[in-house]
Backbone as a printed PyTorch tensor [residue, N CA C, xyz], in Angstrom:
tensor([[[  0.8500,  -1.1820,   0.0000],
         [  0.0000,   0.0000,   0.0000],
         [  0.8930,   1.2420,   0.0000]],

        [[  0.6540,   2.0970,  -0.9420],
         [  1.3800,   3.3570,  -1.0550],
         [  0.9830,   4.2810,   0.0950]],

        [[  1.9700,   4.9070,   0.7320],
         [  1.6810,   5.7410,   1.9010],
         [  1.1860,   7.1310,   1.5120]],

        [[  0.1630,   7.5690,   2.1870],
         [ -0.4230,   8.8860,   1.9770],
         [  0.5240,   9.9930,   2.4480]],

        [[  1.4290,   9.6620,   3.3770],
         [  2.3670,  10.6460,   3.9230],
         [  3.3050,  11.2240,   2.8710]],

        [[  3.4440,  10.5300,   1.7520],
         [  4.2850,  11.0390,   0.6710],
         [  3.7050,  12.3020,   0.0520]],

        [[  2.3850,  12.4630,   0.1450],
         [  1.7170,  13.5190,  -0.6050],
         [  1.0110,  14.5790,   0.2370]],

        [[  0.5360,  14.1980,   1.4260],
         [ -0.3100,  15.1140,   2.1820],
         [  0.1440,  15.2550,   3.6290]],

        [[ -0.1730,  16.4060,   4.2150],
         [  0.2210,  16.7340,   5.5860],
         [ -0.9240,  16.5940,   6.5910]],

        [[ -1.9910,  15.9460,   6.2260],
         [ -3.1340,  15.7720,   7.1220],
         [ -2.8960,  14.6130,   8.0810]],

        [[ -3.7360,  14.5330,   9.0900],
         [ -3.7670,  13.3760,   9.9810],
         [ -4.8480,  12.4280,   9.4830]],

        [[ -4.4810,  11.1800,   9.2930],
         [ -5.4120,  10.1780,   8.7820],
         [ -5.5190,   9.0190,   9.7670]],

        [[ -6.6650,   8.3670,   9.7510],
         [ -6.7830,   7.0590,  10.3830],
         [ -6.7840,   6.0480,   9.2360]],

        [[ -6.6120,   4.7920,   9.5470],
         [ -6.5890,   3.7700,   8.4890],
         [ -7.6450,   2.7170,   8.7910]],

        [[ -8.4080,   2.3690,   7.7680],
         [ -9.4170,   1.3110,   7.8820],
         [ -9.4310,   0.5410,   6.5680]],

        [[ -9.2120,  -0.7680,   6.6280],
         [ -9.2060,  -1.6220,   5.4340],
         [ -8.2760,  -1.0840,   4.3400]],

        [[ -7.0970,  -0.6600,   4.7430],
         [ -6.0920,  -0.1160,   3.8150],
         [ -6.5470,   1.1540,   3.0920]],

        [[ -7.4490,   1.8660,   3.6970],
         [ -7.8940,   3.1580,   3.1750],
         [ -7.5440,   4.2180,   4.2160]],

        [[ -6.9440,   5.2990,   3.7570],
         [ -6.6330,   6.4180,   4.6430],
         [ -7.8950,   7.2660,   4.7830]],

        [[ -8.3490,   7.4390,   6.0110],
         [ -9.6020,   8.1450,   6.2630],
         [ -9.3130,   9.5820,   6.6840]],

        [[ -9.8180,  10.5050,   5.9030],
         [ -9.7400,  11.9240,   6.2250],
         [-11.0790,  12.3910,   6.7920]],

        [[-12.1580,  11.9920,   6.1290],
         [-13.5220,  12.3510,   6.5430],
         [-14.3600,  11.0860,   6.6580]],

        [[-14.9160,  10.8200,   7.8240],
         [-15.8070,   9.6700,   7.9960],
         [-17.1650,   9.9040,   7.3570]],

        [[-17.6220,  11.1420,   7.3950],
         [-18.9400,  11.5020,   6.8770],
         [-18.9090,  11.5610,   5.3500]],

        [[-19.8880,  10.9340,   4.7010],
         [-19.9860,  10.9550,   3.2350],
         [-20.5510,  12.2680,   2.7060]],

        [[-21.0810,  13.0890,   3.5880],
         [-21.6670,  14.3780,   3.2310],
         [-22.6610,  14.2210,   2.0840]],

        [[-22.4340,  14.9140,   0.9750],
         [-23.3790,  14.9010,  -0.1430],
         [-23.1850,  13.7030,  -1.0750]],

        [[-22.2680,  12.7830,  -0.7640],
         [-21.9320,  11.6900,  -1.6770],
         [-22.3590,  10.3130,  -1.1840]],

        [[-23.2210,  10.2590,  -0.1880],
         [-23.5910,   8.9760,   0.4070],
         [-24.1540,   7.9880,  -0.6170]],

        [[-25.0060,   8.4670,  -1.5180],
         [-25.6220,   7.5670,  -2.5030],
         [-24.6120,   6.9330,  -3.4460]],

        [[-23.5010,   7.6240,  -3.7120],
         [-22.4750,   7.0510,  -4.5830],
         [-21.8480,   5.8160,  -3.9440]],

        [[-21.6300,   5.8620,  -2.6390],
         [-21.0900,   4.7010,  -1.9350],
         [-22.0140,   3.5050,  -2.0350]],

        [[-23.3110,   3.7540,  -1.8420],
         [-24.2970,   2.6750,  -1.9520],
         [-24.3420,   2.1230,  -3.3680]],

        [[-24.3140,   3.0340,  -4.3400],
         [-24.3800,   2.6470,  -5.7480],
         [-23.2100,   1.7480,  -6.1270]],

        [[-21.9900,   2.1560,  -5.7670],
         [-20.8160,   1.4020,  -6.2120],
         [-20.5840,   0.1450,  -5.3910]],

        [[-21.1600,   0.0570,  -4.2080],
         [-21.0900,  -1.2030,  -3.4660],
         [-21.9820,  -2.2340,  -4.1590]],

        [[-23.1580,  -1.7920,  -4.5330],
         [-24.1380,  -2.7060,  -5.1370],
         [-23.8170,  -3.0340,  -6.5960]],

        [[-23.3370,  -2.0530,  -7.3480],
         [-23.0810,  -2.2470,  -8.7750],
         [-21.6020,  -1.9960,  -9.0830]],

        [[-20.7430,  -2.6370,  -8.3270],
         [-19.3070,  -2.4050,  -8.3920],
         [-18.7280,  -2.5030,  -9.8000]],

        [[-19.1110,  -3.4970, -10.5470],
         [-18.4550,  -3.7410, -11.8390],
         [-19.1830,  -3.1320, -13.0380]],

        [[-20.2150,  -2.3580, -12.7980],
         [-21.0230,  -1.8190, -13.8940],
         [-20.2090,  -1.0690, -14.9320]],

        [[-19.2600,  -0.2360, -14.5050],
         [-18.4880,   0.5800, -15.4480],
         [-17.0370,   0.1190, -15.5980]],

        [[-16.7090,  -1.0550, -15.1090],
         [-15.3320,  -1.5200, -15.1310],
         [-15.0720,  -2.2870, -16.4260]],

        [[-14.2110,  -1.7330, -17.2770],
         [-13.9190,  -2.3350, -18.5850],
         [-13.5410,  -3.8090, -18.4850]],

        [[-12.6030,  -4.1410, -17.6060],
         [-12.0870,  -5.5090, -17.5340],
         [-13.1460,  -6.5250, -17.1170]],

        [[-14.1710,  -6.0880, -16.4350],
         [-15.2270,  -6.9960, -15.9710],
         [-16.3540,  -7.1450, -16.9880]],

        [[-16.3880,  -6.2640, -17.9780],
         [-17.4920,  -6.2620, -18.9450],
         [-17.0430,  -6.4580, -20.3780]],

        [[-15.7540,  -6.6940, -20.5660],
         [-15.2080,  -6.9290, -21.9020],
         [-15.5340,  -5.7960, -22.8770]],

        [[-15.3940,  -4.5640, -22.3730],
         [-15.4990,  -3.4200, -23.2730],
         [-14.4040,  -2.4180, -22.9510]],

        [[-14.3070,  -1.3480, -23.7450],
         [-13.2240,  -0.3770, -23.5770],
         [-13.7510,   1.0500, -23.4840]],

        [[-14.8810,   1.2180, -22.8620],
         [-15.4830,   2.5450, -22.7650],
         [-14.5980,   3.4850, -21.9460]],

        [[-14.1600,   3.0410, -20.7860],
         [-13.3040,   3.8780, -19.9360],
         [-11.9420,   4.0920, -20.5900]],

        [[-11.3860,   3.0380, -21.1540],
         [-10.1000,   3.1510, -21.8540],
         [-10.1940,   4.1730, -22.9850]],

        [[-11.2540,   4.1130, -23.7670],
         [-11.4240,   5.0580, -24.8740],
         [-11.5940,   6.4890, -24.3800]],

        [[-12.2640,   6.6290, -23.2370],
         [-12.4320,   7.9760, -22.6700],
         [-11.0680,   8.5540, -22.2900]],

        [[-10.2300,   7.7460, -21.6430],
         [ -8.8800,   8.1960, -21.2870],
         [ -8.0770,   8.4810, -22.5500]],

        [[ -8.2070,   7.6210, -23.5610],
         [ -7.5230,   7.8590, -24.8490],
         [ -7.8800,   9.2360, -25.3990]],

        [[ -9.1770,   9.5450, -25.3900],
         [ -9.6290,  10.8390, -25.9120],
         [ -9.0900,  12.0020, -25.0830]],

        [[ -9.1140,  11.8490, -23.7600],
         [ -8.6000,  12.9150, -22.8890],
         [ -7.1250,  13.2230, -23.1620]],

        [[ -6.3860,  12.1800, -23.4880],
         [ -4.9360,  12.3160, -23.6860],
         [ -4.5480,  12.4210, -25.1640]],

        [[ -5.5250,  12.5630, -26.0360],
         [ -5.2770,  12.6340, -27.4780],
         [ -4.4530,  11.4380, -27.9340]],

        [[ -4.7540,  10.2740, -27.3670],
         [ -4.0690,   9.0100, -27.6660],
         [ -2.5650,   9.0670, -27.4460]],

        [[ -2.1160,   9.9140, -26.5620],
         [ -0.6880,  10.0410, -26.2820],
         [ -0.4580,   9.8220, -24.7820]],

        [[ -0.0830,   8.6130, -24.4340],
         [  0.0340,   8.2350, -23.0310],
         [  1.3060,   8.7330, -22.3610]],

        [[  2.1250,   9.4610, -23.0990],
         [  3.3210,  10.0340, -22.4760],
         [  2.9250,  11.0100, -21.3590]],

        [[  1.7150,  11.5420, -21.4370],
         [  1.2500,  12.4860, -20.4180],
         [  1.1040,  11.8350, -19.0440]],

        [[  0.8680,  10.5170, -19.0280],
         [  0.6660,   9.8440, -17.7410],
         [  1.6690,   8.7210, -17.4720]],

        [[  2.4650,   8.3370, -18.4430],
         [  3.4130,   7.2370, -18.2540],
         [  4.4500,   7.5820, -17.1930]],

        [[  4.5770,   6.6690, -16.2260],
         [  5.5340,   6.8160, -15.1200],
         [  5.3690,   8.1210, -14.3510]],

        [[  4.1690,   8.6310, -14.2920],
         [  3.8790,   9.8800, -13.5770],
         [  3.1770,   9.5790, -12.2610]],

        [[  3.2670,  10.5360, -11.3490],
         [  2.4990,  10.4780, -10.1050],
         [  1.1560,  11.1440, -10.3860]],

        [[  0.0940,  10.3760, -10.2140],
         [ -1.2480,  10.8390, -10.5660],
         [ -2.1120,  10.9480,  -9.3200]],

        [[ -2.9010,  12.0130,  -9.2610],
         [ -3.9120,  12.1800,  -8.2220],
         [ -5.2720,  12.1470,  -8.9060]],

        [[ -6.0310,  11.0960,  -8.6300],
         [ -7.3630,  10.9330,  -9.2100],
         [ -8.3910,  11.3280,  -8.1600]],

        [[ -9.2170,  12.2910,  -8.5000],
         [-10.2010,  12.8220,  -7.5600],
         [-11.5970,  12.3490,  -7.9540]],

        [[-12.2580,  11.6700,  -7.0270],
         [-13.5950,  11.1550,  -7.2880],
         [-13.5650,   9.8440,  -8.0400]],

        [[-12.8200,   8.8830,  -7.5420],
         [-12.5890,   7.6340,  -8.2730],
         [-13.7290,   6.6380,  -8.2110]],

        [[-14.5610,   6.7350,  -7.2020],
         [-15.6570,   5.7710,  -7.0890],
         [-15.1420,   4.3450,  -7.0520]],

        [[-15.7470,   3.4870,  -7.8500],
         [-15.3980,   2.0680,  -7.8810],
         [-14.1160,   1.7840,  -8.6620]],

        [[-13.5490,   2.7940,  -9.2780],
         [-12.2640,   2.6160,  -9.9590],
         [-12.3330,   2.5000, -11.4640]],

        [[-13.3790,   3.0220, -12.0280],
         [-13.5420,   2.9680, -13.4830],
         [-12.2880,   3.4490, -14.2240]],

        [[-11.7540,   4.5860, -13.7990],
         [-10.5560,   5.1160, -14.4410],
         [ -9.2890,   4.7150, -13.7020]],

        [[ -9.4010,   4.4070, -12.4250],
         [ -8.2400,   3.9590, -11.6570],
         [ -7.6220,   2.7470, -12.3300]],

        [[ -8.4750,   1.8280, -12.7630],
         [ -8.0270,   0.6070, -13.4340],
         [ -7.1550,   0.9260, -14.6470]],

        [[ -7.5220,   1.9200, -15.4080],
         [ -6.7760,   2.2900, -16.6160],
         [ -5.5040,   3.0430, -16.2360]],

        [[ -5.6330,   3.9970, -15.3440],
         [ -4.5010,   4.8530, -14.9730],
         [ -3.3570,   4.0730, -14.3410]],

        [[ -3.6780,   3.0400, -13.5770],
         [ -2.6180,   2.2750, -12.9090],
         [ -1.7450,   1.5080, -13.9040]],

        [[ -2.2490,   1.2480, -15.0830],
         [ -1.4510,   0.5500, -16.1030],
         [ -0.2760,   1.4000, -16.5790]],

        [[ -0.4000,   2.7040, -16.4760],
         [  0.6050,   3.6070, -17.0450],
         [  1.3830,   4.3920, -15.9960]],

        [[  0.7610,   4.6900, -14.8740],
         [  1.3620,   5.6080, -13.9070],
         [  2.4800,   4.9570, -13.0940]],

        [[  3.3110,   5.7940, -12.5150],
         [  4.3200,   5.3270, -11.5630],
         [  3.6050,   4.9230, -10.2770]],

        [[  2.7830,   5.8260,  -9.7920],
         [  1.8900,   5.5240,  -8.6850],
         [  0.7170,   6.4790,  -8.7420]],

        [[ -0.3230,   6.0870,  -8.0360],
         [ -1.5530,   6.8690,  -8.0960],
         [ -2.1530,   6.9890,  -6.7040]],

        [[ -2.5910,   8.1690,  -6.3940],
         [ -3.3210,   8.4290,  -5.1660],
         [ -4.7460,   8.7510,  -5.6080]],

        [[ -5.7070,   8.0500,  -5.0540],
         [ -7.0790,   8.2400,  -5.4780],
         [ -7.9550,   8.5340,  -4.2610]],

        [[ -8.8900,   9.4320,  -4.4380],
         [ -9.7420,   9.8660,  -3.3280],
         [-11.2010,   9.8570,  -3.7540]],

        [[-12.0520,   9.5070,  -2.8010],
         [-13.4860,   9.6130,  -3.0180],
         [-14.1170,   9.9460,  -1.6730]],

        [[-15.0880,  10.8100,  -1.6910],
         [-15.7790,  11.2070,  -0.4630],
         [-16.6860,  10.0930,   0.0510]],

        [[-17.1780,   9.2780,  -0.8670],
         [-18.1120,   8.2190,  -0.4770],
         [-17.3690,   6.9370,  -0.0910]],

        [[-18.1180,   6.0050,   0.4380],
         [-17.5670,   4.7080,   0.8140],
         [-17.2120,   3.8590,  -0.4060]],

        [[-17.4640,   4.3480,  -1.5930],
         [-17.0710,   3.6320,  -2.8090],
         [-15.5700,   3.3660,  -2.8370]],

        [[-14.7940,   4.2070,  -2.1700],
         [-13.3390,   4.0400,  -2.1500],
         [-12.9400,   2.6870,  -1.5550]],

        [[-13.7620,   2.1270,  -0.6810],
         [-13.4690,   0.8180,  -0.0910],
         [-13.6010,  -0.3110,  -1.1090]],

        [[-14.3490,  -0.0690,  -2.1810],
         [-14.6200,  -1.1010,  -3.1790],
         [-13.8280,  -0.8960,  -4.4620]],

        [[-13.0100,   0.1310,  -4.5120],
         [-12.2400,   0.4420,  -5.7190],
         [-11.5290,  -0.8110,  -6.2290]],

        [[-11.6720,  -1.0930,  -7.5160],
         [-11.1440,  -2.3320,  -8.0980],
         [ -9.6280,  -2.4590,  -8.0000]],

        [[ -8.9410,  -1.3700,  -7.7500],
         [ -7.4770,  -1.4220,  -7.6180],
         [ -7.0440,  -1.4430,  -6.1530]],

        [[ -7.9320,  -1.8710,  -5.2770],
         [ -7.6480,  -1.8390,  -3.8340],
         [ -6.4670,  -2.7000,  -3.4140]],

        [[ -6.0910,  -3.6850,  -4.2020],
         [ -4.9610,  -4.5440,  -3.8460],
         [ -3.6740,  -4.1760,  -4.5720]],

        [[ -3.7040,  -3.1160,  -5.3270],
         [ -2.5240,  -2.6810,  -6.0760],
         [ -1.5790,  -1.9220,  -5.1310]],

        [[ -0.3190,  -2.3740,  -4.9850],
         [  0.6120,  -1.7170,  -4.0570],
         [  1.0300,  -0.3020,  -4.4780]],

        [[  0.7720,   0.0690,  -5.7210],
         [  1.1210,   1.4080,  -6.2080],
         [ -0.0370,   2.3900,  -6.1030]],

        [[ -1.0710,   2.0000,  -5.3840],
         [ -2.2540,   2.8380,  -5.2370],
         [ -2.4490,   3.2090,  -3.7660]],

        [[ -2.6720,   4.4800,  -3.5420],
         [ -3.0110,   5.0060,  -2.2150],
         [ -4.4680,   5.4460,  -2.2840]],

        [[ -5.3100,   4.9200,  -1.4020],
         [ -6.7300,   5.2640,  -1.4090],
         [ -7.0630,   6.1180,  -0.1950]],

        [[ -7.8040,   7.1880,  -0.4550],
         [ -8.2110,   8.1040,   0.6100],
         [ -9.7240,   8.2670,   0.5640]],

        [[-10.3580,   8.1780,   1.7480],
         [-11.7760,   8.5070,   1.8480],
         [-11.8700,   9.8870,   2.4640]],

        [[-12.3980,  10.8040,   1.6920],
         [-12.5420,  12.1480,   2.2150],
         [-12.8400,  13.1630,   1.1380]],

        [[-12.9950,  14.3860,   1.5820],
         [-13.2500,  15.5160,   0.7010],
         [-11.8910,  16.1190,   0.3320]],

        [[-11.5360,  16.0880,  -0.9400],
         [-10.2100,  16.5610,  -1.3480],
         [ -9.9910,  18.0320,  -1.0150]],

        [[-11.0690,  18.7650,  -0.8130],
         [-10.9330,  20.1850,  -0.4780],
         [-10.2550,  20.3660,   0.8840]],

        [[-10.3080,  19.3420,   1.7330],
         [ -9.7160,  19.4070,   3.0700],
         [ -8.2640,  18.9320,   3.1190]],

        [[ -7.7180,  18.5030,   1.9990],
         [ -6.3410,  18.0030,   1.9730],
         [ -5.3270,  19.1360,   2.0150]],

        [[ -4.2230,  18.8790,   2.7050],
         [ -3.1020,  19.8260,   2.7540],
         [ -1.9680,  19.2040,   1.9560]],

        [[ -1.6480,  19.8190,   0.8340],
         [ -0.6470,  19.2770,  -0.0790],
         [  0.7570,  19.3730,   0.5000]],

        [[  1.5160,  18.2900,   0.3550],
         [  2.9120,  18.2520,   0.7920],
         [  3.8230,  18.1840,  -0.4380]],

        [[  3.6480,  17.1610,  -1.2520],
         [  4.3820,  16.9980,  -2.5120],
         [  3.3940,  17.0390,  -3.6570]],

        [[  3.7590,  17.6810,  -4.7260],
         [  2.8510,  17.8680,  -5.8530],
         [  2.8400,  16.6520,  -6.7800]],

        [[  1.7740,  16.5380,  -7.5160],
         [  1.5920,  15.4540,  -8.4810],
         [  1.9080,  15.9560,  -9.8870]],

        [[  2.2300,  14.9990, -10.7700],
         [  2.4620,  15.3180, -12.1800],
         [  1.1480,  15.5450, -12.9080]],

        [[  0.1410,  14.7580, -12.5350],
         [ -1.1530,  14.7970, -13.2320],
         [ -2.2820,  14.7420, -12.2030]],

        [[ -3.2720,  15.6110, -12.4020],
         [ -4.5000,  15.6080, -11.6040],
         [ -5.6360,  15.2600, -12.5540]],

        [[ -6.4450,  14.2700, -12.1860],
         [ -7.5990,  13.9020, -13.0080],
         [ -8.8420,  13.9740, -12.1280]],

        [[ -9.8060,  14.7750, -12.5680],
         [-11.0520,  14.9720, -11.8220],
         [-12.1920,  14.9020, -12.8290]],

        [[-12.7740,  13.7340, -12.9540],
         [-13.7690,  13.4860, -13.9880],
         [-15.1400,  13.2200, -13.3760]],

        [[-16.1250,  14.0510, -13.7130],
         [-17.4960,  13.8290, -13.2540],
         [-17.7080,  14.1190, -11.7820]],

        [[-16.9510,  15.0540, -11.2280],
         [-16.9970,  15.3170,  -9.7880],
         [-17.4600,  16.7390,  -9.4680]],

        [[-16.9010,  17.7100, -10.1400],
         [-17.0770,  19.1120,  -9.7560],
         [-18.5320,  19.5500,  -9.6670]],

        [[-19.3800,  19.0590, -10.5460],
         [-20.7880,  19.4800, -10.5330],
         [-21.5280,  18.9630,  -9.3010]],

        [[-20.9320,  18.0030,  -8.5820],
         [-21.5620,  17.4730,  -7.3690],
         [-21.1110,  18.2060,  -6.1050]],

        [[-20.1080,  19.0510,  -6.2190],
         [-19.5710,  19.7360,  -5.0450],
         [-20.4470,  20.9370,  -4.6590]],

        [[-20.3410,  21.4030,  -3.4130],
         [-21.1500,  22.5460,  -2.9790],
         [-20.8170,  23.8360,  -3.7290]],

        [[-19.5600,  23.9770,  -4.1860],
         [-19.1420,  25.1890,  -4.8840],
         [-18.1520,  24.8110,  -5.9880]],

        [[-18.6400,  24.4600,  -7.1940],
         [-17.7680,  23.9720,  -8.2650],
         [-16.5920,  24.8940,  -8.6020]],

        [[-16.8010,  26.2090,  -8.5960],
         [-15.6960,  27.1220,  -8.9300],
         [-14.5710,  27.0330,  -7.9020]],

        [[-14.9320,  27.0270,  -6.6410],
         [-13.9590,  26.9470,  -5.5590],
         [-13.2270,  25.5970,  -5.5900]],

        [[-13.9590,  24.5300,  -5.8190],
         [-13.3750,  23.1890,  -5.8720],
         [-12.4810,  23.0310,  -7.1000]],

        [[-12.8330,  23.6740,  -8.1950],
         [-11.9910,  23.6440,  -9.3910],
         [-10.6340,  24.2790,  -9.1150]],

        [[-10.6190,  25.4320,  -8.5020],
         [ -9.3550,  26.1070,  -8.1920],
         [ -8.4750,  25.2750,  -7.2610]],

        [[ -9.0880,  24.5090,  -6.3750],
         [ -8.3370,  23.6700,  -5.4320],
         [ -7.5050,  22.6130,  -6.1610]],

        [[ -7.9580,  22.1580,  -7.3150],
         [ -7.2310,  21.1370,  -8.0750],
         [ -5.7850,  21.5490,  -8.3370]],

        [[ -5.5780,  22.8170,  -8.6060],
         [ -4.2590,  23.2990,  -9.0070],
         [ -3.2630,  23.3270,  -7.8470]],

        [[ -3.7520,  23.2840,  -6.6210],
         [ -2.8580,  23.2400,  -5.4580],
         [ -2.0710,  21.9390,  -5.3850]],

        [[ -2.5670,  20.8980,  -6.0270],
         [ -1.9380,  19.5860,  -5.9530],
         [ -0.9790,  19.3120,  -7.1120]],

        [[ -0.9280,  20.2200,  -8.0740],
         [ -0.2060,  19.9570,  -9.3130],
         [  1.1340,  20.6930,  -9.3800]],

        [[  2.1440,  20.0110,  -9.9300],
         [  3.4410,  20.6400, -10.1710],
         [  3.2710,  21.7660, -11.1860]],

        [[  4.2170,  22.6930, -11.2100],
         [  4.1270,  23.8240, -12.1350],
         [  4.0510,  23.3690, -13.5870]],

        [[  4.7960,  22.3400, -13.9330],
         [  4.7840,  21.8480, -15.3150],
         [  3.8560,  20.6490, -15.4720]],

        [[  2.9390,  20.4600, -14.5030],
         [  2.0410,  19.3190, -14.5170],
         [  0.8000,  19.5460, -15.3680]],

        [[ -0.0960,  18.6050, -15.2810],
         [ -1.2960,  18.6030, -16.1090],
         [ -2.5200,  18.4030, -15.2200]],

        [[ -3.5180,  19.2730, -15.3780],
         [ -4.7870,  19.1410, -14.6620],
         [ -5.8670,  18.8390, -15.6990]],

        [[ -6.5230,  17.7030, -15.5180],
         [ -7.5850,  17.2840, -16.4400],
         [ -8.8810,  17.2190, -15.6380]],

        [[ -9.8970,  17.9350, -16.0960],
         [-11.1840,  17.9170, -15.3970],
         [-12.3010,  18.1180, -16.3960]],

        [[-13.4870,  17.8180, -15.9650],
         [-14.6680,  18.1640, -16.7420],
         [-15.7540,  18.5660, -15.7590]],

        [[-16.7580,  19.1740, -16.3010],
         [-17.9210,  19.5420, -15.4990],
         [-19.1120,  19.5720, -16.4490]],

        [[-20.1890,  19.0030, -16.0140],
         [-21.3860,  19.0620, -16.8490],
         [-22.5030,  19.6900, -16.0500]],

        [[-23.3720,  20.3190, -16.7570],
         [-24.4780,  21.0000, -16.0880],
         [-25.7730,  20.2340, -16.3200]],

        [[-26.7670,  20.5680, -15.5390],
         [-28.0900,  20.0010, -15.7550],
         [-28.6000,  20.4310, -17.1290]],

        [[-29.4430,  19.6300, -17.7360],
         [-30.0770,  20.0770, -18.9840],
         [-30.8180,  21.3890, -18.7510]],

        [[-31.0500,  22.1430, -19.8050],
         [-31.6900,  23.4650, -19.6920],
         [-33.0220,  23.4170, -18.9430]],

        [[-33.7240,  22.3100, -19.0620],
         [-35.0090,  22.2040, -18.3710],
         [-34.8540,  21.5750, -16.9860]],

        [[-33.6140,  21.3950, -16.5520],
         [-33.3310,  20.9190, -15.1960],
         [-33.9110,  19.5600, -14.8960]],

        [[-34.4610,  19.4230, -13.7160],
         [-34.9930,  18.1330, -13.2580],
         [-36.2640,  17.7260, -13.9990]],

        [[-36.7640,  18.5810, -14.8750],
         [-37.9180,  18.2120, -15.6990],
         [-37.5010,  17.3630, -16.8920]],

        [[-36.2090,  17.2260, -17.1070],
         [-35.6760,  16.4130, -18.2090],
         [-36.1620,  14.9710, -18.0260]],

        [[-36.5720,  14.3050, -19.1320],
         [-37.0780,  12.9200, -19.0220],
         [-36.1040,  11.9620, -18.3430]],

        [[-34.8210,  12.2700, -18.4030],
         [-33.8150,  11.4290, -17.7520],
         [-34.1200,  11.2880, -16.2620]],

        [[-34.6270,  12.3350, -15.6350],
         [-34.8430,  12.3270, -14.1920],
         [-36.1900,  11.7600, -13.7770]],

        [[-37.2440,  12.0770, -14.5160],
         [-38.5560,  11.6250, -14.0530],
         [-39.1010,  10.4410, -14.8450]],

        [[-38.4720,  10.0710, -15.9620],
         [-38.9750,   8.9380, -16.7290],
         [-37.9370,   7.8240, -16.8680]],

        [[-36.7880,   8.1250, -17.4610],
         [-35.8120,   7.0860, -17.7840],
         [-35.1690,   6.4480, -16.5580]],

        [[-34.7560,   7.2300, -15.5860],
         [-34.1090,   6.6360, -14.4000],
         [-35.0740,   5.7410, -13.6230]],

        [[-36.3060,   6.1970, -13.3330],
         [-37.2440,   5.2890, -12.6350],
         [-37.5580,   4.0290, -13.4590]],

        [[-37.6950,   4.1960, -14.7690],
         [-37.9690,   3.0500, -15.6300],
         [-36.7930,   2.0750, -15.6110]],

        [[-35.5760,   2.5980, -15.6830],
         [-34.3920,   1.7540, -15.6550],
         [-34.2820,   1.0010, -14.3270]],

        [[-34.5990,   1.6840, -13.2160],
         [-34.5630,   1.0200, -11.9070],
         [-35.5320,  -0.1560, -11.8650]],

        [[-36.7310,   0.0380, -12.4290],
         [-37.7180,  -1.0500, -12.4490],
         [-37.2260,  -2.1990, -13.3230]],

        [[-36.5980,  -1.8620, -14.4420],
         [-36.0710,  -2.8780, -15.3450],
         [-34.9900,  -3.7080, -14.6510]],

        [[-34.0710,  -3.0370, -13.9600],
         [-32.9950,  -3.7280, -13.2460],
         [-33.5770,  -4.6350, -12.1770]],

        [[-34.5550,  -4.1310, -11.4290],
         [-35.1950,  -4.9210, -10.3740],
         [-35.8860,  -6.1430, -10.9840]],

        [[-36.5500,  -5.9570, -12.1100],
         [-37.2510,  -7.0370, -12.7760],
         [-36.2760,  -8.0930, -13.2890]],

        [[-35.1920,  -7.6750, -13.9370],
         [-34.2310,  -8.6220, -14.4920],
         [-33.4600,  -9.3600, -13.3950]],

        [[-33.3090,  -8.7630, -12.2400],
         [-32.6230,  -9.4130, -11.1250],
         [-33.4350, -10.6090, -10.6080]],

        [[-34.7340, -10.5700, -10.8130],
         [-35.6040, -11.6390, -10.3220],
         [-35.7180, -12.8090, -11.3030]],

        [[-35.0750, -12.7340, -12.4440],
         [-35.1530, -13.8320, -13.4270],
         [-34.4880, -15.0550, -12.9030]]])
């Protein structure tokens, strides 16, 4: 297990090889439940597809020199959808998630991975990373602009910060995705589980 002391100056407790910064899941509790129950849903190696791999390819313009043998900080890793890909190329990786999903991360047994449960906004940087990756996280934070600026505190001057942020559809929660498709999909999953 890679030590968190290499990168951060906070006080941590350890539980199941996870460094604990924040016990409370705050606004991310449902993500922990989701990834415990559906751990392998987005994991390429478990589903014989390359969706996550292709996403990383696109982010890096198919040039892995940006992450090869680099120290990477992955923010909001969940079950490890991208952790699985990043560990193939990186020197080592520190990954954090506010939810309990960090306990189920598919790379939990990788000695080059440091897992932290907590809010990255509370971290005190000690040594900087070569690459920061924050995918699908910022829009869930209480203040996306403030959390975005925090990313740069962890990065070396000549490093790379990769992030995205998506907004609600223009019609907000009235979008069919929220009131029609998600409930329908939940019923479908429940129905197929009973086969």
